[in-house]
CSV table of C-alpha atoms in Angstrom, one decimal:
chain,number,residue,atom,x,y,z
A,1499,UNK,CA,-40.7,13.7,17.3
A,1500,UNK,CA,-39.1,15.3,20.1
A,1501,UNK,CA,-35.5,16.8,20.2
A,1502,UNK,CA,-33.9,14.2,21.5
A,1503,UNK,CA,-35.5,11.7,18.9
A,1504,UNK,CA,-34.4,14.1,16.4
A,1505,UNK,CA,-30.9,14.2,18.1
A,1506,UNK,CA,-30.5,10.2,18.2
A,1507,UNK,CA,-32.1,10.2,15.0
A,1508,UNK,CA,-29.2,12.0,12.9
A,1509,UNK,CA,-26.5,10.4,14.8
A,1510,UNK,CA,-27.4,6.9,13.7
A,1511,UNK,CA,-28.0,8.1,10.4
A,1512,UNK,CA,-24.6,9.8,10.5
A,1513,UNK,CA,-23.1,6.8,11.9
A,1514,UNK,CA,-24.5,4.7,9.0
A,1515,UNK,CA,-23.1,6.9,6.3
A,1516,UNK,CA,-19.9,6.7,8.0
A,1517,UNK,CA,-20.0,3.5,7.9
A,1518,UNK,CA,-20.1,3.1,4.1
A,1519,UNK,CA,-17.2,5.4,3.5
A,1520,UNK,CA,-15.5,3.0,5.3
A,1521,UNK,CA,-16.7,0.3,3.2
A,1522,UNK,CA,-16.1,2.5,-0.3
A,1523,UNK,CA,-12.5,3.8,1.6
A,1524,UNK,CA,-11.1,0.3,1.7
A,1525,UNK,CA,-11.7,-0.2,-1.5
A,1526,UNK,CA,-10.6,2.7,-3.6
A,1527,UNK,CA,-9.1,4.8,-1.0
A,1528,UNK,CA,-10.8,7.7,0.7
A,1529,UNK,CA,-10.0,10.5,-2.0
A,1530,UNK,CA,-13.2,8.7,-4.2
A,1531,UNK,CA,-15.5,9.3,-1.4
A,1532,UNK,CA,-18.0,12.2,-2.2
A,1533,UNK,CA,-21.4,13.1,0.3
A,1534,UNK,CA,-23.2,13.1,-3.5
A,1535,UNK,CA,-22.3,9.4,-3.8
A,1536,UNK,CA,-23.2,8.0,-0.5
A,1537,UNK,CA,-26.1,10.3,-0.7
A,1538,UNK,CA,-26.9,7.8,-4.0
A,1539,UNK,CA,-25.7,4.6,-2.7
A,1540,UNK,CA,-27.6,5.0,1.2
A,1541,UNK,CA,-30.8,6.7,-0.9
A,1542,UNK,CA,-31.1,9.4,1.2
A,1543,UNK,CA,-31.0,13.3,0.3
A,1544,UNK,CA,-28.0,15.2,-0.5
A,1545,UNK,CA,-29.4,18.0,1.6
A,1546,UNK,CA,-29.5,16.1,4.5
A,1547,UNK,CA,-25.9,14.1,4.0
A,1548,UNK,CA,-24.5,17.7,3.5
A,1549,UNK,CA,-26.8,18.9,6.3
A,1550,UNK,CA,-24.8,16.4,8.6
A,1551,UNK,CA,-21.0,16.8,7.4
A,1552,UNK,CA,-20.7,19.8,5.2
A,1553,UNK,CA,-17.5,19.1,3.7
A,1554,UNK,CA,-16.2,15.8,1.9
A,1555,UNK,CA,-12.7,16.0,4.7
A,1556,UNK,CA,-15.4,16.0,7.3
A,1557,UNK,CA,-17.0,12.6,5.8
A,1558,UNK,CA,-13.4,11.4,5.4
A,1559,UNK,CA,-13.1,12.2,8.9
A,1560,UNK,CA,-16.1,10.7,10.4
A,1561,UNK,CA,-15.0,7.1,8.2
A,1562,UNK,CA,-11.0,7.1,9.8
A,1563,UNK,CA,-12.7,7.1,13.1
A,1564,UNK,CA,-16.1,4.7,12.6
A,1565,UNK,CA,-13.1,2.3,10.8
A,1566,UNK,CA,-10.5,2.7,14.1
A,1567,UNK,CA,-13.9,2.2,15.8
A,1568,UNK,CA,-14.5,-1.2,14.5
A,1569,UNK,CA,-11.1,-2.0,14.2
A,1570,UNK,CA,-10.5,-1.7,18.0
A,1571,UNK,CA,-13.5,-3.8,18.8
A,1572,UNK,CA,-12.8,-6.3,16.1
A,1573,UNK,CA,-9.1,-6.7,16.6
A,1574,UNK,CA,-7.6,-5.1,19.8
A,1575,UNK,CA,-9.9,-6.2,22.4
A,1576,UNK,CA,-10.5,-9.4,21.5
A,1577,UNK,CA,-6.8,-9.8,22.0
A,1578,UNK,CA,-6.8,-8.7,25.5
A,1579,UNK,CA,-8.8,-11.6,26.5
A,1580,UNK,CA,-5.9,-13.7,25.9
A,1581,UNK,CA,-3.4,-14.0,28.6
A,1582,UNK,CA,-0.8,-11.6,28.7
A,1583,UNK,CA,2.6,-12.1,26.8
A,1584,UNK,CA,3.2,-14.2,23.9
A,1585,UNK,CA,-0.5,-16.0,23.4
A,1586,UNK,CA,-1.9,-11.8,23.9
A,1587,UNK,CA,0.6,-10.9,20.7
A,1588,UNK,CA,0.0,-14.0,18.4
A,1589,UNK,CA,-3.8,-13.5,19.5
A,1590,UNK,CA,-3.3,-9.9,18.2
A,1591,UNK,CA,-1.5,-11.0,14.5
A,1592,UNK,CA,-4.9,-14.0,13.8
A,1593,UNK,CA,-7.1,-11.4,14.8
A,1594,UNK,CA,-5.9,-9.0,12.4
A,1595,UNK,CA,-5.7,-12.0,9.5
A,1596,UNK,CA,-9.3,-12.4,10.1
A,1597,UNK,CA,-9.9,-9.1,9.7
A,1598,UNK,CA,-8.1,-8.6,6.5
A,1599,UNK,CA,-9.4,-12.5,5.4
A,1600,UNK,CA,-12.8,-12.1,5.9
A,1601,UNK,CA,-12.9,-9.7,5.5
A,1602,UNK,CA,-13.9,-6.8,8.1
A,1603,UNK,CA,-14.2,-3.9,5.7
A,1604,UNK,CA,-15.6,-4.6,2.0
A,1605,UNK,CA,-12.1,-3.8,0.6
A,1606,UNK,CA,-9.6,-5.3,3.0
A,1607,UNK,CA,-7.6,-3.0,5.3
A,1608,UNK,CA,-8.6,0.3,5.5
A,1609,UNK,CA,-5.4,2.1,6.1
A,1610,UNK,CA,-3.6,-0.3,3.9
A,1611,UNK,CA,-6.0,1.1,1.3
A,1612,UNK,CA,-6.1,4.7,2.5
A,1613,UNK,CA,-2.4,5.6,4.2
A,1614,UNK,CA,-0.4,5.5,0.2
A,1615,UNK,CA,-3.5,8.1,-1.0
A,1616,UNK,CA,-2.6,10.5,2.1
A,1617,UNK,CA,0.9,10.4,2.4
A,1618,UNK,CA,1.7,13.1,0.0
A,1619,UNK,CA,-1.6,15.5,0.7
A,1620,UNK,CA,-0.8,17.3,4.2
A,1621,UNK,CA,-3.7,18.1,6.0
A,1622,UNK,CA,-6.3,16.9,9.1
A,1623,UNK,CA,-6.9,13.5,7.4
A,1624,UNK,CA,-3.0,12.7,6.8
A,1625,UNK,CA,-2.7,13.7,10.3
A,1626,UNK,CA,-5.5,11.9,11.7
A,1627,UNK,CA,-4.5,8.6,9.7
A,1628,UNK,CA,-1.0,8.7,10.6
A,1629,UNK,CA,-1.6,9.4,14.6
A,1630,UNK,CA,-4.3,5.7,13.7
A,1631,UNK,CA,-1.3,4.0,11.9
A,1632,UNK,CA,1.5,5.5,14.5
A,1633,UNK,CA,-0.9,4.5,17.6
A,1634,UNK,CA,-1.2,1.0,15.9
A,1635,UNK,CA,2.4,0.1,15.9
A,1636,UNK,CA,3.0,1.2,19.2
A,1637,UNK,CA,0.4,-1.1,20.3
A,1638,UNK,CA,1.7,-3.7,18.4
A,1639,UNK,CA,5.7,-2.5,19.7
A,1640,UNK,CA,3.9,-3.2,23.9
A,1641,UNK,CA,2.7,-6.5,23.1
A,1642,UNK,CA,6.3,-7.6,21.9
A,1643,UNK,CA,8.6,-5.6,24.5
A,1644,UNK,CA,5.8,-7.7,27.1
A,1645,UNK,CA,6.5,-10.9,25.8
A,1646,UNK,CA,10.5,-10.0,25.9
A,1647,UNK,CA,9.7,-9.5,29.5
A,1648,UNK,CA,8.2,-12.1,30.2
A,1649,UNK,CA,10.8,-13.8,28.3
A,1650,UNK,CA,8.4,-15.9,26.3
A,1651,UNK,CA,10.3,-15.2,23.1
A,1652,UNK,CA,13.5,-13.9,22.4
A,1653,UNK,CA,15.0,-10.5,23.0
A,1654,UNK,CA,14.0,-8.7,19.7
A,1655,UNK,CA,13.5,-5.2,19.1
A,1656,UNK,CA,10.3,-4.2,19.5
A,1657,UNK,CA,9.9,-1.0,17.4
A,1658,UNK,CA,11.9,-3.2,14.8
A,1659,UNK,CA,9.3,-6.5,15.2
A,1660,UNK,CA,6.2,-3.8,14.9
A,1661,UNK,CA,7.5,-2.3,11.6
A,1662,UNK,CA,8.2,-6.2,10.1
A,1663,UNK,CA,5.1,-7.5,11.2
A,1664,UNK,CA,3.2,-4.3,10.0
A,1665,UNK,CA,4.5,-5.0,6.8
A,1666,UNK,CA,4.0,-8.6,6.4
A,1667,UNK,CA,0.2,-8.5,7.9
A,1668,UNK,CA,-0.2,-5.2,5.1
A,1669,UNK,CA,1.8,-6.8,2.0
A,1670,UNK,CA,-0.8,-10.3,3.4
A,1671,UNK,CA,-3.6,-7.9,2.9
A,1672,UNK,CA,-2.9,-6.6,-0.4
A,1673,UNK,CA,-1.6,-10.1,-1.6
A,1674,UNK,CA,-5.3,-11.5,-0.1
A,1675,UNK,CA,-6.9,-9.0,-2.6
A,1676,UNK,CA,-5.3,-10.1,-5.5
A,1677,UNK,CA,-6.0,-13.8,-4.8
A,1678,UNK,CA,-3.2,-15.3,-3.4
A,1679,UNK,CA,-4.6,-18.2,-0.7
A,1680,UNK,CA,-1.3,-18.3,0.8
A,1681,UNK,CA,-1.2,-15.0,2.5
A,1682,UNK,CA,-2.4,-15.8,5.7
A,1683,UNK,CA,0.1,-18.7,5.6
A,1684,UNK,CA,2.8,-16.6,4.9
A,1685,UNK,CA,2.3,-14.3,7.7
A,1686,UNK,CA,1.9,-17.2,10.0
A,1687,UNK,CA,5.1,-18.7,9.0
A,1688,UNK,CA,7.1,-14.5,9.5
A,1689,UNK,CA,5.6,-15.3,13.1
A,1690,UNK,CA,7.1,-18.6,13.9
A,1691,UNK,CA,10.3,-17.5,12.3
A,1692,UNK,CA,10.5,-14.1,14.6
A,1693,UNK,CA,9.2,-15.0,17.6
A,1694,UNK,CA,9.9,-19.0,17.8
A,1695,UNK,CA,7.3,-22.0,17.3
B,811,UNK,CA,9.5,16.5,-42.3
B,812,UNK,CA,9.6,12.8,-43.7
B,813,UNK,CA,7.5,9.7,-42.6
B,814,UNK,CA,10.6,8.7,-40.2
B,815,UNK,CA,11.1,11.9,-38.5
B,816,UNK,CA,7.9,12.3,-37.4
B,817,UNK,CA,7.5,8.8,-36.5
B,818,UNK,CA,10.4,8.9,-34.2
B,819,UNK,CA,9.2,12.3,-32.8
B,820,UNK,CA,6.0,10.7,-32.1
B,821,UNK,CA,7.9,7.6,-30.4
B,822,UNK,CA,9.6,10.3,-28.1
B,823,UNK,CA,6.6,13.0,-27.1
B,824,UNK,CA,5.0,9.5,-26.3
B,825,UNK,CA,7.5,8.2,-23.8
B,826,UNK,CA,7.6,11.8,-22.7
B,827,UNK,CA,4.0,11.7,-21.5
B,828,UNK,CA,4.2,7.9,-20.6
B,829,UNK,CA,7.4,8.9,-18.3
B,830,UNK,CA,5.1,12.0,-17.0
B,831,UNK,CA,2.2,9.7,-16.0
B,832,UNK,CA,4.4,7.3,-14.1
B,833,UNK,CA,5.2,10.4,-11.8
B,834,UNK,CA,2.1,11.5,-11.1
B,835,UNK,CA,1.1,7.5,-10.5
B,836,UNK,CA,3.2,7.2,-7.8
B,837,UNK,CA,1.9,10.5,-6.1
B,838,UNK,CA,-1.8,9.3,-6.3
B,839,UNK,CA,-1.9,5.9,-8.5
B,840,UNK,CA,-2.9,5.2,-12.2
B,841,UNK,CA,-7.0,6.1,-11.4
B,842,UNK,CA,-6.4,10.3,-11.2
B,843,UNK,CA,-4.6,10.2,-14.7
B,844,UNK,CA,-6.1,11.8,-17.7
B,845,UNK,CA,-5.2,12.6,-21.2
B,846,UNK,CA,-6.5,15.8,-20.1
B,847,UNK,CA,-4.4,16.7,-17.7
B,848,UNK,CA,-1.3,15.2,-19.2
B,849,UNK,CA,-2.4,17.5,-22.3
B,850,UNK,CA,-2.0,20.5,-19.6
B,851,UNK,CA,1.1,20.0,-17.6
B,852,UNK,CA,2.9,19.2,-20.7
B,853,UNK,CA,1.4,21.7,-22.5
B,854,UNK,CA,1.0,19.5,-25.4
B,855,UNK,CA,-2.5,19.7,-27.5
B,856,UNK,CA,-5.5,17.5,-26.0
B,857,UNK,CA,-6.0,16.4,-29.5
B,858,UNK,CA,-2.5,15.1,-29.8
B,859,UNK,CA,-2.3,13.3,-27.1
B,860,UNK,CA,-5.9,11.3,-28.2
B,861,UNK,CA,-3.9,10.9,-31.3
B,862,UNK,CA,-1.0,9.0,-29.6
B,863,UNK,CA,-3.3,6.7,-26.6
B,864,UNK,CA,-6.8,6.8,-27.9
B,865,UNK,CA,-8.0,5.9,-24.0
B,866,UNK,CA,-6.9,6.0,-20.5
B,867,UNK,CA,-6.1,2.8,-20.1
B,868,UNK,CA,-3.2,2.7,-22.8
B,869,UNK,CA,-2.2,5.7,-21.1
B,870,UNK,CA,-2.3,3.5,-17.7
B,871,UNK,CA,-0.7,0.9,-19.6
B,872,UNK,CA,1.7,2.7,-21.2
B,873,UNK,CA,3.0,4.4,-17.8
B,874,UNK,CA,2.8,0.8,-16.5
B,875,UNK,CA,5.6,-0.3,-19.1
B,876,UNK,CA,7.6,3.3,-18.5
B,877,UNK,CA,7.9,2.6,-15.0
B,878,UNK,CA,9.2,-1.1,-15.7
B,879,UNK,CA,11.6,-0.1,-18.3
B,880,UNK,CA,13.1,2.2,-15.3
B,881,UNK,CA,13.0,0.3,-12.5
B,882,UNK,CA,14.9,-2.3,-14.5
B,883,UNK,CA,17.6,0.2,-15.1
B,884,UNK,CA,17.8,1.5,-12.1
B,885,UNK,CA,17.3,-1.4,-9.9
B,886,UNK,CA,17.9,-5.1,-11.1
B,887,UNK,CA,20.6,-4.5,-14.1
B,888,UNK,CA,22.7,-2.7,-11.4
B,889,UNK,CA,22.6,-5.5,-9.4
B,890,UNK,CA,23.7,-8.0,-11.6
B,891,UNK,CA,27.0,-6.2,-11.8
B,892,UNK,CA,27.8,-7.5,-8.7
B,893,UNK,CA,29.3,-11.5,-7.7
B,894,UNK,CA,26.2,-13.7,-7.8
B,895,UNK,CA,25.0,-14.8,-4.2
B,896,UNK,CA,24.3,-13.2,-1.1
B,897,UNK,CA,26.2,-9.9,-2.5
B,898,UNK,CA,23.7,-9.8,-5.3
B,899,UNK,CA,21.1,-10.0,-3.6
B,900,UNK,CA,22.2,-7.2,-0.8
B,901,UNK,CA,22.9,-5.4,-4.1
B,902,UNK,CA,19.6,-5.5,-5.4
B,903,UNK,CA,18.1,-4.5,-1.7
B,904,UNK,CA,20.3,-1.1,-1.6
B,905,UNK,CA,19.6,0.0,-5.0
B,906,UNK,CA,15.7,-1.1,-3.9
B,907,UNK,CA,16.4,1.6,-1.0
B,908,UNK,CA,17.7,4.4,-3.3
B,909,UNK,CA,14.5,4.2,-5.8
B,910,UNK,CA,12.5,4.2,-2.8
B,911,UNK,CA,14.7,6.8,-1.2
B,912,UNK,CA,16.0,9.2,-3.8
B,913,UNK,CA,13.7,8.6,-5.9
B,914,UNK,CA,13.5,8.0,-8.4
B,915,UNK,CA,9.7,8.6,-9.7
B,916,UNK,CA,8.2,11.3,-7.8
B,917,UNK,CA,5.9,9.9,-5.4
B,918,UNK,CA,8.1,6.4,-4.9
B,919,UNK,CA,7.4,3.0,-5.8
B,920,UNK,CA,5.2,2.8,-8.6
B,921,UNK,CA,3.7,-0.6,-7.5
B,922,UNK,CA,3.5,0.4,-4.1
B,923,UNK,CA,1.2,3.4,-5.3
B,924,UNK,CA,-0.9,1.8,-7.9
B,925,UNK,CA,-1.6,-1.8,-7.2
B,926,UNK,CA,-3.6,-1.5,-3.5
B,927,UNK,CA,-6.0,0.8,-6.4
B,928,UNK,CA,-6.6,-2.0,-8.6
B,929,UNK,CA,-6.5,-4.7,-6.6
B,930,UNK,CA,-10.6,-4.7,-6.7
B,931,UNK,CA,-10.5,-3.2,-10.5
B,932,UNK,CA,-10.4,-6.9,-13.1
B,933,UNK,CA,-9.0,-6.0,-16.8
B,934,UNK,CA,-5.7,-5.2,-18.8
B,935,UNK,CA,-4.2,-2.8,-16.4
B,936,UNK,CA,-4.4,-5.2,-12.6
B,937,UNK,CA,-3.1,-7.6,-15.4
B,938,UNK,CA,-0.4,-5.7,-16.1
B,939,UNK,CA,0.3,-4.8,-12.7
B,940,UNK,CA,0.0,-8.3,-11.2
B,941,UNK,CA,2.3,-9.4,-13.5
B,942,UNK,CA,4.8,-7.4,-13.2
B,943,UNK,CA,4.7,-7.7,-9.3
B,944,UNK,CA,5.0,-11.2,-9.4
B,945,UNK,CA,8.0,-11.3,-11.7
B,946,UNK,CA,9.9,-8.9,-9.4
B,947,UNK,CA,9.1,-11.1,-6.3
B,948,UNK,CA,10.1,-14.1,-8.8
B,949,UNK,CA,13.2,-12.4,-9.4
B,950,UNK,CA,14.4,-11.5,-5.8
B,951,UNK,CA,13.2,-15.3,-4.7
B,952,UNK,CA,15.6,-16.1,-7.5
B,953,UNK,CA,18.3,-14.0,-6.2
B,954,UNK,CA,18.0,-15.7,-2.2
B,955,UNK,CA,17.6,-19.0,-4.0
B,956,UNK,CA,21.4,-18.7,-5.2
B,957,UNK,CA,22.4,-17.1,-2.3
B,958,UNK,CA,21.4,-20.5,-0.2
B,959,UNK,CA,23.0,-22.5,-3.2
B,960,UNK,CA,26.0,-21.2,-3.1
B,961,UNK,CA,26.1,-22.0,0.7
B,962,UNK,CA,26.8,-18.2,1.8
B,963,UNK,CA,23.0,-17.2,3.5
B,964,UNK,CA,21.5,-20.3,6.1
B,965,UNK,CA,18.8,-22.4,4.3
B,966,UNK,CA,16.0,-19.9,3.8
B,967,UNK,CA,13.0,-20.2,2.0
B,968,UNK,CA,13.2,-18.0,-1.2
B,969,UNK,CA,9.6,-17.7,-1.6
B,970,UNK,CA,9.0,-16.7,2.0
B,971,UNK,CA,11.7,-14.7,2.2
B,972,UNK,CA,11.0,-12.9,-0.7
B,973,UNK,CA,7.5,-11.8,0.3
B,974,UNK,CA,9.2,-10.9,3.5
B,975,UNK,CA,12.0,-8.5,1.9
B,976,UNK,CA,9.1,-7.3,-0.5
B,977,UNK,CA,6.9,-6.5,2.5
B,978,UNK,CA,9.7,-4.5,4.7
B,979,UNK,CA,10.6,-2.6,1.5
B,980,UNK,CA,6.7,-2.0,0.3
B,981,UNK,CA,6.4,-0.5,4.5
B,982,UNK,CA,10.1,1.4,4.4
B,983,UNK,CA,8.8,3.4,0.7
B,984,UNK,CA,5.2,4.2,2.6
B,985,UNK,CA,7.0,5.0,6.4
B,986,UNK,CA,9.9,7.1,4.0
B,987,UNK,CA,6.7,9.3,2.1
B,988,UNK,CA,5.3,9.8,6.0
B,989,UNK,CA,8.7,11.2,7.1
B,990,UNK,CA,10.2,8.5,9.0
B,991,UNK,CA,13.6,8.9,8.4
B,992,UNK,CA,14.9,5.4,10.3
B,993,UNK,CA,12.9,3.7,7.3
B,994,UNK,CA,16.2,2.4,5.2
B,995,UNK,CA,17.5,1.6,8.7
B,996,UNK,CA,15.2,-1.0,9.0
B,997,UNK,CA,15.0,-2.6,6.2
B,998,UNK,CA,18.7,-3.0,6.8
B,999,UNK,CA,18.3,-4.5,9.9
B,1000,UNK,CA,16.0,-7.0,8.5
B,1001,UNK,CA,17.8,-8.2,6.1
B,1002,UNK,CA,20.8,-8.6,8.5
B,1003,UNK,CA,18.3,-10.5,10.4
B,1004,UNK,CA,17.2,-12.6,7.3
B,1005,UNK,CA,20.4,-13.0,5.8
B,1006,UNK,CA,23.1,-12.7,8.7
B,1007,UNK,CA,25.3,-10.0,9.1
């Protein structure tokens, strides 16, 4: 094998263990995740899985960003396909049901599942989620204040409609894990209300 | 010491280490607690403690029950103080805010700490849990139900709307732990929204 087989080699492999804290993240958060249990769960050595992210906040690391990974392909670019304004935003909110419905992630959302764990351990993984939860409502703030503009809906507050539509796609997902085959409905219904039928 | 005394005194070091639990739960949920640790940071013996819950999961659902007990104290008896209707229910929503925002268990809502963990985890304690989440949503659909009745909110719909409120205050008590300090704000601003001003 030459170096650059070796090279591509451990980044796949390193992409596919960071894609199972991901799955085990959303699930039971990311403070369950050890490199001895993925190690066990993806059969490979524990040498190697240390070998490749030393430290367990590394491997928490390496799942926030393989999770915003898929979450930008799964659920923010699909949305920009949609014409700008009003159909770009409710594109945005069924993307993200999907995501939590079917869902992407074995556990549901993953910050819904990870954020409560981290928001009382400072550190680069608090940080790192936050800037991912923080960069999310922003995007979700544009796609409002651009339908305002376009004056599609009415003149709501966009900072204000991110936060409530935030929390009704996040209480959806949790409601969605416990059972509740109305969630999805629910949210759909918070969306005609705010921005009009 | 007679049979009475030292039942009540184990009544109390058992509600002391019940009321314990339900802080640390709402740091870093129900999974990270162990008669162990309790045994330490109350620097009670290991071997009592065993004596009084036997398992973790009484301990879980012991905390479970503490944390009810309070929120009920705190929360909805409060609010029944107040003229039935829409003041009520805005009643209910700003002593809601001071749990969240005081607060009055350590890490915040309990709920909003412990059920996303056991969501995915079947038996007595998501039971538990479950329960008592749907009884409080019961209860604040309940509250906007009379509010409509009595002709003083427009013609909302409770259950909606109470998954709604739920939602905005679930997000507020997570955006509160991250620092945001506009969080009350806008739930207020929601439920002027919802309700009317």
């Amino acid at each position: 094998m030459t170096e650059d087989q070796r090279l591509a080699r451990g980044t796949r492999t390193r992409q596919r263990i960071a894609r199972r804290a991901v799955d085990i993240a959303s699930v039971e958060g990311l403070t369950g995740l050890s490199l001895g249990r993925l190690a066990t769960e993806l059969e490979l050595s524990k040498s190697g899985i240390q070998t490749l992210f030393r430290t367990k906040e590394n491997l928490q690391l390496a799942a926030a960003e393989a999770a915003q990974a898929e979450f930008t392909a799964a659920v923010l670019l699909p949305a920009e396909e949609v014409a700008d304004g009003a159909a770009r935003l409710r594109a945005l909110i069924e993307h993200w049901i999907t995501y939590a419905e079917t869902p992407l992630f074995a556990g549901g959302c993953f910050w819904s599942a990870t954020l409560p764990d981290f928001d009382s351990r400072p550190g680069p993984v608090r940080e790192v989620l936050l800037g991912q939860h923080s960069a999310w409502l922003a995007h979700l703030a544009g796609r409002v204040s651009r339908a305002v503009t376009a004056g599609e809906i009415r003149a709501l507050d966009p900072d204000l409609t991110a936060f409530q539509l935030d929390a009704v796609l996040t209480a959806a997902n949790t409601a969605m894990r416990l059972g509740d085959a109305g969630a999805a409905e629910k949210v759909r219904r918070t969306v005609t209300q705010l921005l009009g039928g």
